[in-house]
């Protein structure tokens, strides 16, 4: 296998998992970005819009629109950041909790489908390899940022 094939396979796997999640979640009338935003808040509630946008890899304008929709549906709320009166913290509401639980169930089903037939030791090896790829690329990105500054 060439390195180029590896990159294409990683991309295809991520794309297909995203599509499968969206297909299964379609009945909930939430976009993948809305799901990701709720998921990020479920893991770390009370984030600024800027931090939330960075976490889900969205532009600040896109995040503002997503939060507007989620707030309109009663799934998130905004409140003034006590450490910076100009900033707003986004918090997940109680009404969103059942949706988050359902989202986790859908994600579990997608992972089960995607990982079917993979031996536990192969999955452990894949997980370690992917973590090393992430570590390598994060270190490279941080190093390049330091060299620019």
Short mmCIF file of C-alpha atoms in Angstrom, two decimals:
data_model
loop_
_atom_site.label_atom_id
_atom_site.label_comp_id
_atom_site.label_asym_id
_atom_site.label_seq_id
_atom_site.Cartn_x
_atom_site.Cartn_y
_atom_site.Cartn_z
CA UNK A 1 0.00 0.00 0.00
CA UNK A 2 1.32 3.45 -0.88
CA UNK A 3 1.13 6.40 1.48
CA UNK A 4 -1.19 8.11 -1.00
CA UNK A 5 -3.59 5.16 -0.78
CA UNK A 6 -3.51 5.42 3.01
CA UNK A 7 -4.52 9.07 2.83
CA UNK A 8 -7.35 8.30 0.43
CA UNK A 9 -8.58 5.44 2.60
CA UNK A 10 -8.54 7.62 5.73
CA UNK A 11 -10.48 10.30 3.87
CA UNK A 12 -12.98 7.78 2.46
CA UNK A 13 -13.51 6.14 5.86
CA UNK A 14 -14.17 9.52 7.51
CA UNK A 15 -16.47 10.61 4.67
CA UNK A 16 -18.47 7.37 4.77
CA UNK A 17 -18.81 7.45 8.56
CA UNK A 18 -20.03 11.06 8.35
CA UNK A 19 -22.56 10.12 5.65
CA UNK A 20 -23.79 7.14 7.65
CA UNK A 21 -24.22 9.26 10.78
CA UNK A 22 -26.11 11.91 8.81
CA UNK A 23 -28.36 9.24 7.25
CA UNK A 24 -29.23 7.73 10.62
CA UNK A 25 -29.70 11.13 12.27
CA UNK A 26 -31.77 12.61 9.44
CA UNK A 27 -35.07 12.13 11.24
CA UNK A 28 -33.93 14.45 14.02
CA UNK A 29 -33.76 17.43 11.67
CA UNK A 30 -30.38 18.54 12.96
CA UNK A 31 -27.37 19.12 10.73
CA UNK A 32 -24.10 17.35 11.44
CA UNK A 33 -22.64 20.68 12.61
CA UNK A 34 -25.54 21.11 15.04
CA UNK A 35 -24.93 17.57 16.33
CA UNK A 36 -21.21 18.29 16.68
CA UNK A 37 -21.94 21.53 18.52
CA UNK A 38 -24.26 19.80 20.99
CA UNK A 39 -21.70 17.02 21.43
CA UNK A 40 -18.92 19.50 22.17
CA UNK A 41 -21.11 21.27 24.72
CA UNK A 42 -22.13 17.95 26.29
CA UNK A 43 -18.42 17.22 26.87
CA UNK A 44 -17.43 20.74 27.92
CA UNK A 45 -20.37 22.99 28.73
CA UNK A 46 -20.06 26.75 28.97
CA UNK A 47 -17.75 27.45 26.04
CA UNK A 48 -17.33 30.75 24.25
CA UNK A 49 -18.60 30.89 20.70
CA UNK A 50 -15.01 31.32 19.48
CA UNK A 51 -13.80 28.24 21.38
CA UNK A 52 -16.83 26.26 20.23
CA UNK A 53 -16.20 27.24 16.59
CA UNK A 54 -12.58 26.09 16.90
CA UNK A 55 -13.64 22.81 18.53
CA UNK A 56 -16.04 21.86 15.73
CA UNK A 57 -13.92 23.46 12.99
CA UNK A 58 -16.45 26.07 11.91
CA UNK A 59 -16.06 29.74 11.11
CA UNK A 60 -17.25 32.18 13.79
CA UNK A 61 -20.10 33.30 11.49
CA UNK A 62 -21.22 29.73 10.85
CA UNK A 63 -21.07 29.00 14.58
CA UNK A 64 -23.18 32.06 15.31
CA UNK A 65 -25.84 30.80 12.87
CA UNK A 66 -25.73 27.29 14.36
CA UNK A 67 -26.10 28.64 17.89
CA UNK A 68 -28.98 30.90 16.77
CA UNK A 69 -30.85 27.84 15.42
CA UNK A 70 -30.09 25.68 18.46
CA UNK A 71 -31.10 28.51 20.79
CA UNK A 72 -34.33 29.00 18.84
CA UNK A 73 -35.08 25.31 19.36
CA UNK A 74 -34.39 25.63 23.10
CA UNK A 75 -31.33 23.33 22.96
CA UNK A 76 -28.69 25.88 24.01
CA UNK A 77 -28.61 29.19 25.82
CA UNK A 78 -26.19 32.10 25.82
CA UNK A 79 -25.08 33.95 28.89
CA UNK A 80 -22.56 36.66 29.58
CA UNK A 81 -19.08 35.40 30.40
CA UNK A 82 -18.36 36.53 33.99
CA UNK A 83 -14.67 36.99 33.13
CA UNK A 84 -15.36 39.04 29.97
CA UNK A 85 -18.59 41.01 29.79
CA UNK A 86 -18.30 41.32 26.00
CA UNK A 87 -18.18 37.56 25.44
CA UNK A 88 -21.01 35.04 25.60
CA UNK A 89 -20.83 31.51 26.95
CA UNK A 90 -22.92 28.86 25.25
CA UNK A 91 -24.55 26.27 27.48
CA UNK A 92 -26.51 23.16 26.66
CA UNK A 93 -30.05 23.06 28.07
CA UNK A 94 -31.91 20.24 29.82
CA UNK A 95 -34.11 19.93 26.73
CA UNK A 96 -31.04 18.88 24.72
CA UNK A 97 -30.02 16.04 27.05
CA UNK A 98 -32.31 13.37 25.51
CA UNK A 99 -31.10 14.41 22.05
CA UNK A 100 -27.47 14.09 23.15
CA UNK A 101 -28.17 10.60 24.49
CA UNK A 102 -29.83 9.65 21.22
CA UNK A 103 -26.87 11.12 19.32
CA UNK A 104 -24.51 8.96 21.35
CA UNK A 105 -26.59 5.90 20.52
CA UNK A 106 -26.49 6.71 16.81
CA UNK A 107 -22.72 7.23 16.98
CA UNK A 108 -22.32 3.88 18.74
CA UNK A 109 -24.33 2.18 15.97
CA UNK A 110 -22.24 3.84 13.26
CA UNK A 111 -19.00 2.77 14.95
CA UNK A 112 -20.32 -0.77 15.34
CA UNK A 113 -21.16 -0.89 11.63
CA UNK A 114 -17.83 0.63 10.60
CA UNK A 115 -15.73 -1.60 12.86
CA UNK A 116 -17.58 -4.89 12.27
CA UNK A 117 -15.17 -7.72 11.52
CA UNK A 118 -12.10 -5.95 12.88
CA UNK A 119 -10.32 -7.97 15.55
CA UNK A 120 -9.83 -6.17 18.89
CA UNK A 121 -6.04 -6.32 18.57
CA UNK A 122 -6.23 -4.81 15.06
CA UNK A 123 -8.50 -2.07 16.37
CA UNK A 124 -6.01 -1.38 19.19
CA UNK A 125 -3.20 -1.12 16.63
CA UNK A 126 -5.26 1.13 14.38
CA UNK A 127 -6.13 3.38 17.32
CA UNK A 128 -2.46 3.66 18.35
CA UNK A 129 -1.40 4.38 14.76
CA UNK A 130 -4.04 7.06 14.26
CA UNK A 131 -3.15 8.67 17.59
CA UNK A 132 0.49 8.77 16.52
CA UNK A 133 -0.50 10.40 13.22
CA UNK A 134 -2.46 13.05 15.11
CA UNK A 135 0.42 13.61 17.55
CA UNK A 136 2.93 13.94 14.70
CA UNK A 137 0.81 16.41 12.77
CA UNK A 138 -0.14 18.47 15.83
CA UNK A 139 3.54 18.74 16.78
CA UNK A 140 4.42 19.74 13.23
CA UNK A 141 1.66 22.39 13.18
CA UNK A 142 2.75 23.78 16.57
CA UNK A 143 6.37 23.89 15.41
CA UNK A 144 5.47 25.81 12.26
CA UNK A 145 3.39 28.31 14.27
CA UNK A 146 6.35 28.91 16.59
CA UNK A 147 8.65 29.50 13.62
CA UNK A 148 6.23 32.09 12.17
CA UNK A 149 5.90 34.01 15.45
#
